[in-house]
Amino acid sequence: MESPTPQSIALLGRQPALGLAELEALYGAEKVVPYGSVAALLDLAPEQIAFDRLGSTIRIARILTTLPSNNWRDIERYLLTTLPEKAASISGKLSFGISAYNAQTNAQKLARTALLLKKAIKATGASVRMVPHKNLELGAATVLYNKLTAQNGWEILIVSDGKSTIIAQTVRIQDIDAYAARDQARPHRDAKVGMLPPKLAQTIINLATGPITSNESTGILVLDPFCGTGVVLQEATLMDYDVYGSDIEARMVQYTIDNLTWLDTLYPQAGDYRRVEIGDASKHTWNFSHLNSSQARLIVAGETYLGQPLTTLPSSEHLSKIMYEVNQLHHRFLKNLAQQIPSNTRICLAIPAWRGKREFLHLSVLDYLSDLGYNRVSFKYTSQDNLIYHREGQVVARELLVLTKQ
Ligand SMILES: C[S@@+](CC[C@H](N)C(=O)[O-])C[C@H]1O[C@@H](n2cnc3c(N)ncnc32)[C@H](O)[C@@H]1O
């Protein structure tokens, strides 16, 4: 990071490695640095961070100070000496709450500190309301419901890395209801093709987008060659990107069209161009005439065919057969795609990796990427092995493969 005083802290989601890679892809390693195991520091003001498109960052906060200690008494002393004065300058009633991550404290101590802070603020004559503290962290619903990120609200975020502690004020928090609404209310979902969470779709698109500059003069066209029910294309549309989907199944193509049409009713101004068609990704010819007419930059983002859904690890013979077939498809698809897309096109595909007894089993096509015409993108803070989206108990995980066309 160029500046020694980062302005913002990002609290990363369930798999922090994905959040780090996402931030690094968009803002570059010179603006982002990991902080402890759950956060990243950004050399950007919170307002410069495109929070709405981040799938793997759950909160963005403005850094107030960095204390050279993780001792709770030092943290409490800072809060009690600094914040009451700040609160006194707020007009109207202040609502506040405290969330602590990796701090050396417990819920009772934190609740006591919050109460002391409330009393200290009251003593300045300011009007104040405190949300109840039952755990070390306030839930997103509590923060949103109590408007703690609004003008008269404060969520004080305390994050330790084991040595130092950052004290920050939350500016944005993931709106879980909005994600749930656009996931569950869309006309077509299909458990069989898998339920790609919208947040993961955003992260896939961000990894495919790469560095964003506020003055990117041309638009972006997102191709998803395995579009299924259209989650990736929905999220791309919400980023105001042009979208192009194809899928081998006519039913899925119709699902994507219907879901995008439904999205139009909620967000009529999002996205200008869309094209959805039937196509076998291993041999389809995509029509990129839109790139010529619009000067848009192409990116490829999607979740490929993950093989048959599995609830338990099959016999090694059965698993080898599944992996062989899925690998063949990916090999043919990547070869076909490479012949049609411009050099330097960025790609992020969620591809399957299977949770073996001890480790993840990867598609063998990963060993032939450069022969197929691709370079794998590496990240400063996230190793390739960590770019795997996986939930406890799942046999089929999603490996996020980030490439550029040679
Ligand atoms: C895991 S799903 C993708 C789901 C998608 N992310 C969504 O939002 O619903 C994989 C999709 O790949 C499609 N598919 C399977 N083989 C294909 C092929 N050879 N060419 C194109 N699509 C294929 C399936 O029909 C399925 O819709």
PDB file of N, CA and C in Angstrom, residues 1 3-12 20 23 27 30-36 38-51 54 57 59-66 157 159 165-172:
ATOM      1  N   MET A   1       0.840  -1.191   0.000  1.00  0.00           N
ATOM      2  CA  MET A   1       0.000   0.000   0.000  1.00  0.00           C
ATOM      3  C   MET A   1       0.879   1.246   0.000  1.00  0.00           C
ATOM      4  N   SER A   3       0.113   4.502   0.796  1.00  0.00           N
ATOM      5  CA  SER A   3      -0.007   5.415   1.923  1.00  0.00           C
ATOM      6  C   SER A   3       0.111   4.645   3.238  1.00  0.00           C
ATOM      7  N   PRO A   4       0.827   5.211   4.232  1.00  0.00           N
ATOM      8  CA  PRO A   4       0.918   4.521   5.521  1.00  0.00           C
ATOM      9  C   PRO A   4      -0.363   4.647   6.335  1.00  0.00           C
ATOM     10  N   THR A   5      -1.279   5.500   5.897  1.00  0.00           N
ATOM     11  CA  THR A   5      -2.511   5.677   6.661  1.00  0.00           C
ATOM     12  C   THR A   5      -3.733   5.310   5.822  1.00  0.00           C
ATOM     13  N   PRO A   6      -4.102   4.040   5.805  1.00  0.00           N
ATOM     14  CA  PRO A   6      -5.270   3.641   5.034  1.00  0.00           C
ATOM     15  C   PRO A   6      -6.527   4.311   5.581  1.00  0.00           C
ATOM     16  N   GLN A   7      -7.461   4.567   4.697  1.00  0.00           N
ATOM     17  CA  GLN A   7      -8.660   5.294   5.128  1.00  0.00           C
ATOM     18  C   GLN A   7      -9.825   4.383   5.493  1.00  0.00           C
ATOM     19  N   SER A   8      -9.825   3.181   4.891  1.00  0.00           N
ATOM     20  CA  SER A   8     -10.994   2.321   5.076  1.00  0.00           C
ATOM     21  C   SER A   8     -10.584   0.926   5.476  1.00  0.00           C
ATOM     22  N   ILE A   9     -11.509   0.275   6.172  1.00  0.00           N
ATOM     23  CA  ILE A   9     -11.306  -1.136   6.482  1.00  0.00           C
ATOM     24  C   ILE A   9     -12.500  -1.914   5.920  1.00  0.00           C
ATOM     25  N   ALA A  10     -12.197  -3.031   5.261  1.00  0.00           N
ATOM     26  CA  ALA A  10     -13.254  -3.899   4.718  1.00  0.00           C
ATOM     27  C   ALA A  10     -13.303  -5.152   5.576  1.00  0.00           C
ATOM     28  N   LEU A  11     -14.491  -5.466   6.052  1.00  0.00           N
ATOM     29  CA  LEU A  11     -14.654  -6.708   6.798  1.00  0.00           C
ATOM     30  C   LEU A  11     -15.044  -7.774   5.781  1.00  0.00           C
ATOM     31  N   LEU A  12     -14.265  -8.830   5.732  1.00  0.00           N
ATOM     32  CA  LEU A  12     -14.451  -9.811   4.660  1.00  0.00           C
ATOM     33  C   LEU A  12     -15.473 -10.872   5.070  1.00  0.00           C
ATOM     34  N   LEU A  20     -10.521 -10.885  -0.289  1.00  0.00           N
ATOM     35  CA  LEU A  20      -9.237 -10.234  -0.559  1.00  0.00           C
ATOM     36  C   LEU A  20      -8.939 -10.217  -2.054  1.00  0.00           C
ATOM     37  N   LEU A  23     -11.150  -7.673  -3.856  1.00  0.00           N
ATOM     38  CA  LEU A  23     -10.698  -6.279  -3.676  1.00  0.00           C
ATOM     39  C   LEU A  23      -9.424  -6.021  -4.464  1.00  0.00           C
ATOM     40  N   TYR A  27      -9.129  -3.131  -7.203  1.00  0.00           N
ATOM     41  CA  TYR A  27      -8.398  -1.919  -6.795  1.00  0.00           C
ATOM     42  C   TYR A  27      -6.886  -2.038  -6.859  1.00  0.00           C
ATOM     43  N   GLU A  30      -1.676  -2.458  -4.716  1.00  0.00           N
ATOM     44  CA  GLU A  30      -1.072  -1.283  -4.075  1.00  0.00           C
ATOM     45  C   GLU A  30      -2.084  -0.522  -3.218  1.00  0.00           C
ATOM     46  N   LYS A  31      -3.355  -0.798  -3.375  1.00  0.00           N
ATOM     47  CA  LYS A  31      -4.367  -0.080  -2.575  1.00  0.00           C
ATOM     48  C   LYS A  31      -4.959  -0.947  -1.461  1.00  0.00           C
ATOM     49  N   VAL A  32      -4.615  -2.231  -1.445  1.00  0.00           N
ATOM     50  CA  VAL A  32      -5.271  -3.168  -0.525  1.00  0.00           C
ATOM     51  C   VAL A  32      -4.204  -3.934   0.242  1.00  0.00           C
ATOM     52  N   VAL A  33      -4.432  -4.168   1.539  1.00  0.00           N
ATOM     53  CA  VAL A  33      -3.509  -5.022   2.290  1.00  0.00           C
ATOM     54  C   VAL A  33      -4.320  -5.793   3.336  1.00  0.00           C
ATOM     55  N   PRO A  34      -4.042  -7.080   3.537  1.00  0.00           N
ATOM     56  CA  PRO A  34      -4.816  -7.824   4.539  1.00  0.00           C
ATOM     57  C   PRO A  34      -4.564  -7.272   5.937  1.00  0.00           C
ATOM     58  N   TYR A  35      -5.563  -7.347   6.779  1.00  0.00           N
ATOM     59  CA  TYR A  35      -5.388  -6.950   8.184  1.00  0.00           C
ATOM     60  C   TYR A  35      -5.955  -8.081   9.040  1.00  0.00           C
ATOM     61  N   GLY A  36      -5.076  -8.778   9.767  1.00  0.00           N
ATOM     62  CA  GLY A  36      -5.517  -9.943  10.529  1.00  0.00           C
ATOM     63  C   GLY A  36      -6.128 -10.969   9.594  1.00  0.00           C
ATOM     64  N   VAL A  38      -9.541 -11.431   9.117  1.00  0.00           N
ATOM     65  CA  VAL A  38     -10.917 -11.199   8.662  1.00  0.00           C
ATOM     66  C   VAL A  38     -11.125  -9.880   7.927  1.00  0.00           C
ATOM     67  N   ALA A  39     -10.064  -9.121   7.731  1.00  0.00           N
ATOM     68  CA  ALA A  39     -10.281  -7.777   7.180  1.00  0.00           C
ATOM     69  C   ALA A  39      -9.182  -7.380   6.207  1.00  0.00           C
ATOM     70  N   ALA A  40      -9.436  -6.294   5.487  1.00  0.00           N
ATOM     71  CA  ALA A  40      -8.426  -5.705   4.605  1.00  0.00           C
ATOM     72  C   ALA A  40      -8.465  -4.197   4.786  1.00  0.00           C
ATOM     73  N   LEU A  41      -7.293  -3.574   4.645  1.00  0.00           N
ATOM     74  CA  LEU A  41      -7.236  -2.113   4.711  1.00  0.00           C
ATOM     75  C   LEU A  41      -7.159  -1.576   3.301  1.00  0.00           C
ATOM     76  N   LEU A  42      -7.839  -0.481   3.056  1.00  0.00           N
ATOM     77  CA  LEU A  42      -7.840   0.097   1.710  1.00  0.00           C
ATOM     78  C   LEU A  42      -7.385   1.534   1.743  1.00  0.00           C
ATOM     79  N   ASP A  43      -6.534   1.843   0.781  1.00  0.00           N
ATOM     80  CA  ASP A  43      -6.034   3.195   0.643  1.00  0.00           C
ATOM     81  C   ASP A  43      -7.005   3.992  -0.230  1.00  0.00           C
ATOM     82  N   LEU A  44      -8.251   3.955   0.160  1.00  0.00           N
ATOM     83  CA  LEU A  44      -9.334   4.630  -0.564  1.00  0.00           C
ATOM     84  C   LEU A  44     -10.340   5.098   0.482  1.00  0.00           C
ATOM     85  N   ALA A  45     -11.004   6.225   0.221  1.00  0.00           N
ATOM     86  CA  ALA A  45     -12.075   6.645   1.129  1.00  0.00           C
ATOM     87  C   ALA A  45     -13.258   5.697   0.925  1.00  0.00           C
ATOM     88  N   PRO A  46     -14.084   5.485   1.952  1.00  0.00           N
ATOM     89  CA  PRO A  46     -15.224   4.570   1.790  1.00  0.00           C
ATOM     90  C   PRO A  46     -16.086   4.919   0.580  1.00  0.00           C
ATOM     91  N   GLU A  47     -16.208   6.208   0.300  1.00  0.00           N
ATOM     92  CA  GLU A  47     -17.070   6.629  -0.824  1.00  0.00           C
ATOM     93  C   GLU A  47     -16.481   6.224  -2.170  1.00  0.00           C
ATOM     94  N   GLN A  48     -15.171   5.950  -2.197  1.00  0.00           N
ATOM     95  CA  GLN A  48     -14.541   5.555  -3.476  1.00  0.00           C
ATOM     96  C   GLN A  48     -14.661   4.051  -3.727  1.00  0.00           C
ATOM     97  N   ILE A  49     -15.206   3.339  -2.763  1.00  0.00           N
ATOM     98  CA  ILE A  49     -15.293   1.885  -2.898  1.00  0.00           C
ATOM     99  C   ILE A  49     -16.687   1.521  -3.415  1.00  0.00           C
ATOM    100  N   ALA A  50     -16.720   0.726  -4.484  1.00  0.00           N
ATOM    101  CA  ALA A  50     -18.008   0.375  -5.103  1.00  0.00           C
ATOM    102  C   ALA A  50     -18.643  -0.768  -4.308  1.00  0.00           C
ATOM    103  N   PHE A  51     -19.140  -0.419  -3.117  1.00  0.00           N
ATOM    104  CA  PHE A  51     -19.570  -1.445  -2.176  1.00  0.00           C
ATOM    105  C   PHE A  51     -20.707  -2.317  -2.722  1.00  0.00           C
ATOM    106  N   LEU A  54     -19.678  -5.488  -4.398  1.00  0.00           N
ATOM    107  CA  LEU A  54     -18.782  -6.434  -3.733  1.00  0.00           C
ATOM    108  C   LEU A  54     -19.578  -7.595  -3.149  1.00  0.00           C
ATOM    109  N   THR A  57     -17.297  -8.788   0.595  1.00  0.00           N
ATOM    110  CA  THR A  57     -17.002  -7.850   1.694  1.00  0.00           C
ATOM    111  C   THR A  57     -18.321  -7.553   2.372  1.00  0.00           C
ATOM    112  N   ARG A  59     -18.804  -5.481   5.290  1.00  0.00           N
ATOM    113  CA  ARG A  59     -18.924  -4.117   5.827  1.00  0.00           C
ATOM    114  C   ARG A  59     -17.747  -3.288   5.310  1.00  0.00           C
ATOM    115  N   ILE A  60     -17.989  -1.997   5.117  1.00  0.00           N
ATOM    116  CA  ILE A  60     -16.910  -1.044   4.850  1.00  0.00           C
ATOM    117  C   ILE A  60     -16.998   0.025   5.937  1.00  0.00           C
ATOM    118  N   ALA A  61     -15.858   0.331   6.550  1.00  0.00           N
ATOM    119  CA  ALA A  61     -15.878   1.326   7.627  1.00  0.00           C
ATOM    120  C   ALA A  61     -14.758   2.336   7.443  1.00  0.00           C
ATOM    121  N   ARG A  62     -15.035   3.555   7.932  1.00  0.00           N
ATOM    122  CA  ARG A  62     -14.033   4.626   7.883  1.00  0.00           C
ATOM    123  C   ARG A  62     -13.152   4.499   9.122  1.00  0.00           C
ATOM    124  N   ILE A  63     -11.844   4.437   8.906  1.00  0.00           N
ATOM    125  CA  ILE A  63     -10.929   4.242  10.036  1.00  0.00           C
ATOM    126  C   ILE A  63     -10.831   5.530  10.850  1.00  0.00           C
ATOM    127  N   LEU A  64     -11.056   5.406  12.168  1.00  0.00           N
ATOM    128  CA  LEU A  64     -10.929   6.570  13.052  1.00  0.00           C
ATOM    129  C   LEU A  64      -9.524   6.633  13.638  1.00  0.00           C
ATOM    130  N   THR A  65      -9.024   5.469  14.049  1.00  0.00           N
ATOM    131  CA  THR A  65      -7.658   5.427  14.574  1.00  0.00           C
ATOM    132  C   THR A  65      -7.133   3.999  14.552  1.00  0.00           C
ATOM    133  N   THR A  66      -5.822   3.874  14.666  1.00  0.00           N
ATOM    134  CA  THR A  66      -5.202   2.559  14.868  1.00  0.00           C
ATOM    135  C   THR A  66      -4.466   2.613  16.192  1.00  0.00           C
ATOM    136  N   LEU A 157     -16.803  -0.046  14.924  1.00  0.00           N
ATOM    137  CA  LEU A 157     -16.235  -1.338  14.551  1.00  0.00           C
ATOM    138  C   LEU A 157     -14.840  -1.440  15.146  1.00  0.00           C
ATOM    139  N   VAL A 159     -11.578  -3.886  15.271  1.00  0.00           N
ATOM    140  CA  VAL A 159     -10.973  -5.063  14.644  1.00  0.00           C
ATOM    141  C   VAL A 159      -9.513  -5.158  15.065  1.00  0.00           C
ATOM    142  N   THR A 165      -5.064  -2.546  16.973  1.00  0.00           N
ATOM    143  CA  THR A 165      -6.527  -2.553  16.867  1.00  0.00           C
ATOM    144  C   THR A 165      -6.978  -1.358  16.041  1.00  0.00           C
ATOM    145  N   ILE A 166      -7.849  -1.622  15.122  1.00  0.00           N
ATOM    146  CA  ILE A 166      -8.414  -0.522  14.336  1.00  0.00           C
ATOM    147  C   ILE A 166      -9.794  -0.191  14.868  1.00  0.00           C
ATOM    148  N   ILE A 167     -10.026   1.088  15.060  1.00  0.00           N
ATOM    149  CA  ILE A 167     -11.353   1.535  15.473  1.00  0.00           C
ATOM    150  C   ILE A 167     -11.920   2.344  14.308  1.00  0.00           C
ATOM    151  N   ALA A 168     -13.097   1.945  13.886  1.00  0.00           N
ATOM    152  CA  ALA A 168     -13.643   2.516  12.659  1.00  0.00           C
ATOM    153  C   ALA A 168     -15.149   2.709  12.803  1.00  0.00           C
ATOM    154  N   GLN A 169     -15.694   3.463  11.872  1.00  0.00           N
ATOM    155  CA  GLN A 169     -17.147   3.685  11.861  1.00  0.00           C
ATOM    156  C   GLN A 169     -17.730   3.091  10.581  1.00  0.00           C
ATOM    157  N   THR A 170     -18.658   2.162  10.747  1.00  0.00           N
ATOM    158  CA  THR A 170     -19.231   1.476   9.576  1.00  0.00           C
ATOM    159  C   THR A 170     -19.975   2.468   8.692  1.00  0.00           C
ATOM    160  N   VAL A 171     -19.680   2.387   7.401  1.00  0.00           N
ATOM    161  CA  VAL A 171     -20.321   3.282   6.441  1.00  0.00           C
ATOM    162  C   VAL A 171     -21.319   2.512   5.577  1.00  0.00           C
ATOM    163  N   ARG A 172     -20.957   1.295   5.213  1.00  0.00           N
ATOM    164  CA  ARG A 172     -21.860   0.457   4.398  1.00  0.00           C
ATOM    165  C   ARG A 172     -21.877  -0.955   4.974  1.00  0.00           C
TER     166      ARG A 172
END
